[in-house]
mmCIF file of C-alpha atoms in Angstrom:
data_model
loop_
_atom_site.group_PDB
_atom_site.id
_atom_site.type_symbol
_atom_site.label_atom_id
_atom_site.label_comp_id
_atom_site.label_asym_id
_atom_site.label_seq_id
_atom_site.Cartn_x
_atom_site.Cartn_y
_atom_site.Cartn_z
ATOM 1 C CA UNK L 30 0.000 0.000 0.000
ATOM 2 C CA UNK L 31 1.341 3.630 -1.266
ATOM 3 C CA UNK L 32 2.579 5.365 1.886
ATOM 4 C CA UNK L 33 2.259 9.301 2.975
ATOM 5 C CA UNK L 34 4.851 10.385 5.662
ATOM 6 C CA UNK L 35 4.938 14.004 6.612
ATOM 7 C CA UNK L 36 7.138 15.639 8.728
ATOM 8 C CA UNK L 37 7.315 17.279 11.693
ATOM 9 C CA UNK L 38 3.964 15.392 13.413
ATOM 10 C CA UNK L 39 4.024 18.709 15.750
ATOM 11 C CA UNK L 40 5.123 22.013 15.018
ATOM 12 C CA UNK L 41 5.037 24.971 17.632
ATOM 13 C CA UNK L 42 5.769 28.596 16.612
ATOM 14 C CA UNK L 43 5.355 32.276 16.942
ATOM 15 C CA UNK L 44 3.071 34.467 15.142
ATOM 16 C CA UNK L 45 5.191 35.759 12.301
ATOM 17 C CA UNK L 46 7.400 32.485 12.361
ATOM 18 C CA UNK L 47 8.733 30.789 9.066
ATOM 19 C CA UNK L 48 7.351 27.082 8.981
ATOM 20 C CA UNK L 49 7.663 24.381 6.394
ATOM 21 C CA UNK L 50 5.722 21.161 6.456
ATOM 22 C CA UNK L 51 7.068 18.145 4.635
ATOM 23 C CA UNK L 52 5.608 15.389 2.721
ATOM 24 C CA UNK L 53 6.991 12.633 0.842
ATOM 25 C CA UNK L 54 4.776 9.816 -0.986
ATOM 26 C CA UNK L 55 6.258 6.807 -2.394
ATOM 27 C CA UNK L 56 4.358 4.518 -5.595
ATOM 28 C CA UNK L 57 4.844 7.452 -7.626
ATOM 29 C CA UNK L 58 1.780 9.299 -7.135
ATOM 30 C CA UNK L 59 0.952 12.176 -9.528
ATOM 31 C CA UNK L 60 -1.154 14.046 -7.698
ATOM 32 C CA UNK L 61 -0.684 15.431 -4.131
ATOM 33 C CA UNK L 62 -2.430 17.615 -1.995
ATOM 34 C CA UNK L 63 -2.776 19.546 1.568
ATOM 35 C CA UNK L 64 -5.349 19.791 3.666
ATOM 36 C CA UNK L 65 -6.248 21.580 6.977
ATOM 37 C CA UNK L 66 -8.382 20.373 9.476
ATOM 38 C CA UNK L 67 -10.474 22.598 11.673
ATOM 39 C CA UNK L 68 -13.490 21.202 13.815
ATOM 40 C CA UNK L 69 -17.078 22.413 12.027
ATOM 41 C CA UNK L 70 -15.135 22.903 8.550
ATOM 42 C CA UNK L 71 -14.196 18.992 8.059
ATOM 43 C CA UNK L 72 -11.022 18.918 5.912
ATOM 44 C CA UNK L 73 -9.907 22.226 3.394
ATOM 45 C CA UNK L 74 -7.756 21.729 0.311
ATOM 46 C CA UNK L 75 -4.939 24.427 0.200
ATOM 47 C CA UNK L 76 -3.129 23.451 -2.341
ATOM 48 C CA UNK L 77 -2.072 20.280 -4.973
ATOM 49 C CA UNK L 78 -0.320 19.632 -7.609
ATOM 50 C CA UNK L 79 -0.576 17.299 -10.495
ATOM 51 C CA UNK L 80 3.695 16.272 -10.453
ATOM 52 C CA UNK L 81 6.641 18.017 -9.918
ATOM 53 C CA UNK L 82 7.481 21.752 -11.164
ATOM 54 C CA UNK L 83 3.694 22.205 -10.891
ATOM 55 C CA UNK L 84 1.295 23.970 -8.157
ATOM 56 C CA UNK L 85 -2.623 24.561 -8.186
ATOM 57 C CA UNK L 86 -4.698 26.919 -5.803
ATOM 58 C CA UNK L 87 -7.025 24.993 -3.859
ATOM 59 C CA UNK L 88 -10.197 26.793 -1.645
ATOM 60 C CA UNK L 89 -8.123 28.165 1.243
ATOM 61 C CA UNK L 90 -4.959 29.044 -0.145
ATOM 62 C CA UNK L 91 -4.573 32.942 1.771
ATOM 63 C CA UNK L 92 -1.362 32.673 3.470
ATOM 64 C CA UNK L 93 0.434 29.622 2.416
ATOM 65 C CA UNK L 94 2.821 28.867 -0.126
ATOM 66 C CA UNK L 95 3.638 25.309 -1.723
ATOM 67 C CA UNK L 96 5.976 23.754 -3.607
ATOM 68 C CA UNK L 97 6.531 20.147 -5.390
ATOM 69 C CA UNK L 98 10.041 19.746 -6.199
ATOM 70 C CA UNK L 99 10.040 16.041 -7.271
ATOM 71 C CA UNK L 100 7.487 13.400 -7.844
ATOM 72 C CA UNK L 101 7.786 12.405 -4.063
ATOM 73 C CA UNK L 102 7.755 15.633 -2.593
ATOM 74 C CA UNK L 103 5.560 18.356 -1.713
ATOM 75 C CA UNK L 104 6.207 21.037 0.820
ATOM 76 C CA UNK L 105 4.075 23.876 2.445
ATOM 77 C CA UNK L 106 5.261 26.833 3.612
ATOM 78 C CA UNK L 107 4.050 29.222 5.786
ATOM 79 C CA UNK L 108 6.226 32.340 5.699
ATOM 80 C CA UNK L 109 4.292 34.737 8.072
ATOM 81 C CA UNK L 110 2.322 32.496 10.364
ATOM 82 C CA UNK L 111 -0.436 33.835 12.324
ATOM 83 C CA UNK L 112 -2.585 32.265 15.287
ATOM 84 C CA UNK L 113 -5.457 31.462 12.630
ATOM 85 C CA UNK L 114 -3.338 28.989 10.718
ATOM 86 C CA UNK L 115 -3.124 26.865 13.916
ATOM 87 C CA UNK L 116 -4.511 23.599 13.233
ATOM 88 C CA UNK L 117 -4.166 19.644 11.930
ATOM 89 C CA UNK L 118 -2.437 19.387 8.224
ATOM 90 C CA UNK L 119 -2.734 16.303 6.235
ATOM 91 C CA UNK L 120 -1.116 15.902 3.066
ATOM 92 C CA UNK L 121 -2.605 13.078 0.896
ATOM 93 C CA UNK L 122 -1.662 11.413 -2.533
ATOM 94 C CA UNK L 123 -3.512 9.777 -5.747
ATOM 95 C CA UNK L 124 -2.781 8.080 -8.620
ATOM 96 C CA UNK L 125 -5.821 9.390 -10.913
ATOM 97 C CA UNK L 126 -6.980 12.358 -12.262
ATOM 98 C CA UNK L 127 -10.668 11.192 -10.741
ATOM 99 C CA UNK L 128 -9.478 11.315 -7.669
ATOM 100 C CA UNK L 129 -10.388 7.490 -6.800
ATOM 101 C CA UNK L 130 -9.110 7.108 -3.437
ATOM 102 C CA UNK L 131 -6.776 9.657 -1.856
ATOM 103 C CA UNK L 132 -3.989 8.192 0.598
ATOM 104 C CA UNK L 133 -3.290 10.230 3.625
ATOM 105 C CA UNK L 134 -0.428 11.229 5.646
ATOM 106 C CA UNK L 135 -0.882 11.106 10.045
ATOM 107 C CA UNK L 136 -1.172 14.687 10.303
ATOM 108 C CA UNK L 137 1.084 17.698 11.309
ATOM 109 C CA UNK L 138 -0.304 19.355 14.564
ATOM 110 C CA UNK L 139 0.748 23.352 14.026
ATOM 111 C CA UNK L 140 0.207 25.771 16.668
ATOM 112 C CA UNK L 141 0.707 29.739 16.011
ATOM 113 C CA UNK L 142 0.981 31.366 19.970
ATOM 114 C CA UNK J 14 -20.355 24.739 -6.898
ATOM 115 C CA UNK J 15 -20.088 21.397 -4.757
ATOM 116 C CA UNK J 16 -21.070 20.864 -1.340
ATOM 117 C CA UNK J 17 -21.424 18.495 1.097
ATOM 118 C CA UNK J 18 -23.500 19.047 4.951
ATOM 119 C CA UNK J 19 -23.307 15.811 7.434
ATOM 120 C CA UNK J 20 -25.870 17.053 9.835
ATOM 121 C CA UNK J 21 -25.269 15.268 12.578
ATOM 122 C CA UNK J 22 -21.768 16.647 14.344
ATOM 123 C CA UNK J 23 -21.785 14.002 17.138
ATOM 124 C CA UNK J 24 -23.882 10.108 16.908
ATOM 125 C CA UNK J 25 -23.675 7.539 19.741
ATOM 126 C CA UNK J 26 -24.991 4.350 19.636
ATOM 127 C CA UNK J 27 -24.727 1.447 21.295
ATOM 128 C CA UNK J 28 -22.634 -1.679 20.748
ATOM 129 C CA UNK J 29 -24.443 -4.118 18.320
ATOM 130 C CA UNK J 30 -27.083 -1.559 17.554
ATOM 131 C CA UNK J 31 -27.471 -0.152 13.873
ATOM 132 C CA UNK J 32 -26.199 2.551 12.289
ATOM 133 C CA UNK J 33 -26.885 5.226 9.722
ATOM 134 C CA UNK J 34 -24.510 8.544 9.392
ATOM 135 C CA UNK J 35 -26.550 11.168 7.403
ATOM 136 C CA UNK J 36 -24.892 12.709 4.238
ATOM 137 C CA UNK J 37 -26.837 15.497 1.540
ATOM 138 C CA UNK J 38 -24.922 16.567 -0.874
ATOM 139 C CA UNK J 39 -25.053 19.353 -3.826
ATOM 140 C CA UNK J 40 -23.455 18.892 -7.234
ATOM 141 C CA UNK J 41 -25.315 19.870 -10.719
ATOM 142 C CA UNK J 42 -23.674 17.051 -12.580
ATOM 143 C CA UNK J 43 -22.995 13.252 -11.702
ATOM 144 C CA UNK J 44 -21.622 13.377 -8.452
ATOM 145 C CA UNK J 45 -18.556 10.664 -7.467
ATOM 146 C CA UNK J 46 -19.203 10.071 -3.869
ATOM 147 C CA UNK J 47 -16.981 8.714 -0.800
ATOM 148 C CA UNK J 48 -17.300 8.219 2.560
ATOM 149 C CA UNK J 49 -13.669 7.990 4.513
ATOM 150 C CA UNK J 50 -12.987 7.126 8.342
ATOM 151 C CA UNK J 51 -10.589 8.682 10.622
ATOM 152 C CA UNK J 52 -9.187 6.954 13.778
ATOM 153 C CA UNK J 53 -7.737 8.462 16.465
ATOM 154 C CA UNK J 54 -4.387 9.873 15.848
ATOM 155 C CA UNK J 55 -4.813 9.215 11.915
ATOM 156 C CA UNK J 56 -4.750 10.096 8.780
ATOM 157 C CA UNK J 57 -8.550 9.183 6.668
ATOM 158 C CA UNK J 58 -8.843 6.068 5.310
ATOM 159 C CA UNK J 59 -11.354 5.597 2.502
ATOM 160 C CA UNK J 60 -14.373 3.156 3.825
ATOM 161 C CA UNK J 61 -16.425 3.118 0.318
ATOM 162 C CA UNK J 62 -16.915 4.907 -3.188
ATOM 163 C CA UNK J 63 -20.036 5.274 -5.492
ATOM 164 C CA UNK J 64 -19.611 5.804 -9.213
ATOM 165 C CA UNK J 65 -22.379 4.781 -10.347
ATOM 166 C CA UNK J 66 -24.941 1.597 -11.131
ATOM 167 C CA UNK J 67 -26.642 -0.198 -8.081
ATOM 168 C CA UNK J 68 -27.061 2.441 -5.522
ATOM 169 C CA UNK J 69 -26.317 0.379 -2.796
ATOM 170 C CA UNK J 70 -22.493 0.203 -2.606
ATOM 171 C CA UNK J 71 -20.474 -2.049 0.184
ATOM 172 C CA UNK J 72 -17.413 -1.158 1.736
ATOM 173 C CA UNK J 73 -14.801 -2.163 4.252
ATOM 174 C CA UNK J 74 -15.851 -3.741 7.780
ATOM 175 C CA UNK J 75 -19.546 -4.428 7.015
ATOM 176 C CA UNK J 76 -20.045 -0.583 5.850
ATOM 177 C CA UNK J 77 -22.361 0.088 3.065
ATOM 178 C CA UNK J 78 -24.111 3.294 1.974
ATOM 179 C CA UNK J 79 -26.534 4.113 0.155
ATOM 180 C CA UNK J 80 -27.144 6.930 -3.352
ATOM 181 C CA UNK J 81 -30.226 8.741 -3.990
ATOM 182 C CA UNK J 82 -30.233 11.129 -6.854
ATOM 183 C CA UNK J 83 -33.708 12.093 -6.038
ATOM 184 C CA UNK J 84 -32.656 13.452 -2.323
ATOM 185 C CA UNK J 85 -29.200 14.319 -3.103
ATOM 186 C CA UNK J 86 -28.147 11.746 -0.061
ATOM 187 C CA UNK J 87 -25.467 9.157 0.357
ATOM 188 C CA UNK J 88 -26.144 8.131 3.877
ATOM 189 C CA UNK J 89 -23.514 4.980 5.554
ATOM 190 C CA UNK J 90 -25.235 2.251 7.465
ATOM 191 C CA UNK J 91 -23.680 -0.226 9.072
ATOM 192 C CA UNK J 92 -26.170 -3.446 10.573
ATOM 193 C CA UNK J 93 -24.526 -3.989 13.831
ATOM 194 C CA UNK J 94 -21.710 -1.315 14.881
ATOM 195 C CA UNK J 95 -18.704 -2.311 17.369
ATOM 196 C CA UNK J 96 -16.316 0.006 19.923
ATOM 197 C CA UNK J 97 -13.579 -0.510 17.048
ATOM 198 C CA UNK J 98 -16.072 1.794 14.649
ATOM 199 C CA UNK J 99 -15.363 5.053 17.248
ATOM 200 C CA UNK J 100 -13.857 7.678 15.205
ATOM 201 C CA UNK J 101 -14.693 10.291 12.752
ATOM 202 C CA UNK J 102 -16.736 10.064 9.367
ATOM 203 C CA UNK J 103 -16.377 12.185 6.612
ATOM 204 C CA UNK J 104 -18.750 12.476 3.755
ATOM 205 C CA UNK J 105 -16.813 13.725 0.412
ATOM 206 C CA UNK J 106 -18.281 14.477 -3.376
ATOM 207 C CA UNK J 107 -16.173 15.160 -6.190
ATOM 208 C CA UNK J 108 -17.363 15.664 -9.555
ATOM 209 C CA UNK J 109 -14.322 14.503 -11.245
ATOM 210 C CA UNK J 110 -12.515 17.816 -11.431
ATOM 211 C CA UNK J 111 -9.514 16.761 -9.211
ATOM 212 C CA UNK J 112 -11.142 18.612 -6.006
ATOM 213 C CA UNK J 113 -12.630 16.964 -3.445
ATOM 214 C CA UNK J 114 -15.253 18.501 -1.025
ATOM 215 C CA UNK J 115 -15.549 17.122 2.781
ATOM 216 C CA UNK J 116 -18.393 17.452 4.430
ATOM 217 C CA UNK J 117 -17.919 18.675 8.389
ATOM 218 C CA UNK J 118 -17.575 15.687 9.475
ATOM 219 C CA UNK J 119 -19.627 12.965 11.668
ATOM 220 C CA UNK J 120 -18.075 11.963 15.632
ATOM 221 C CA UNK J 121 -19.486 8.189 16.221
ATOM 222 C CA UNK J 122 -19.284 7.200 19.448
ATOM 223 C CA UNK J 123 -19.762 3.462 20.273
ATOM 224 C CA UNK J 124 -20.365 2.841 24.053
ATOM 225 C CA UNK J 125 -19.737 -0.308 25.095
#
């Protein structure tokens, strides 16, 4: 089974702090994706990307940055966090365009004090 | 636009009772249509899918749910539910377009 490891599993900065959240996907997955969690809102698609070199804007994308610098990896950045982007990431991966079963990551826990 | 509403934040049931997590969804076209489970500590796994065909689609550990076009539902049942089943359900729609939409999000509790 494809596997989704992201990295750190908990992150704690400061308001204005420079964060990155990792992901890395093996079985060659074209398409990735990240996600926030927030209780009432279920999950929120930032941003994905369809391979490497390329970057779409999901529904919540104010304030984050992503990049996908090979077929494995896909990073989001958060270059001015603030106390609203505290919550659970998940980055997830497919294999086809109809998005037939997403495989998910265990979550980064960010808080912004 | 797609959406998806789960109306019911929290559900508890008993062990061995049945089960039925409530889904309505909004899509123009033909909807593609999920249900995933999260466990504690976890990332979502994907429980069952609906395409299309016989509306009544099974899925992993006695989970099945079922499509209505004419109420815009794809509600999960499951006959006789265990502690094991605890954890968050997520209703999702997609109408092929490479963006998934979750609904809020269902808490099943299974008391013992």
């Amino acid at each position: 089974e494809a596997a989704v490891t992201q990295s750190p599993r908990n992150k704690v900065t400061v308001t204005g702090g420079n964060v990155t959240l990792s992901c890395r996907q093996t079985n060659s997955h074209n398409y990735m994706y990240w996600y926030r969690q927030d209780t009432g809102h279920g999950l929120r698609l930032i941003h994905y990307s369809y391979g490497a070199g390329n970057l779409q804007i999901g529904d919540v994308p104010d304030g984050y940055k992503a990049t996908r610098t090979t077929q494995e990896d896909f990073f989001l950045l958060l270059e001015l966090a603030s106390p609203s982007q505290t919550s659970l990431y998940f980055c997830a991966s497919s294999d086809k365009i109809s998005n037939e079963r997403l495989f998910f990551g265990h979550g980064t826990k960010l808080s912004v004090l | 636009a797609q959406s998806v509403t789960q109306p019911d934040a929290r559900v508890t049931v008993s062990e061995g009772a049945s089960l039925q997590l409530r889904c309505k969804y909004s899509y123009s076209g033909t909807p593609y249509l999920f249900w995933y489970v999260q466990y504690p500590r976890q990332g979502l796994q994907l429980l069952l899918k609906y395409y299309s065909g016989d509306p009544v689609v099974q899925g992993v550990n006695g989970f099945e749910a079922e499509f209505s076009k004419s109420n815009s539902s794809f509600h999960l049942r499951k006959a006789s539910v265990h502690w094991s089943d605890s954890a968050v359900y997520f209703c999702v729609v997609t109408g092929g377009n490479n963006k998934l939409t979750f609904g809020q999000g269902t808490v099943l509790s299974v008391i013992p």
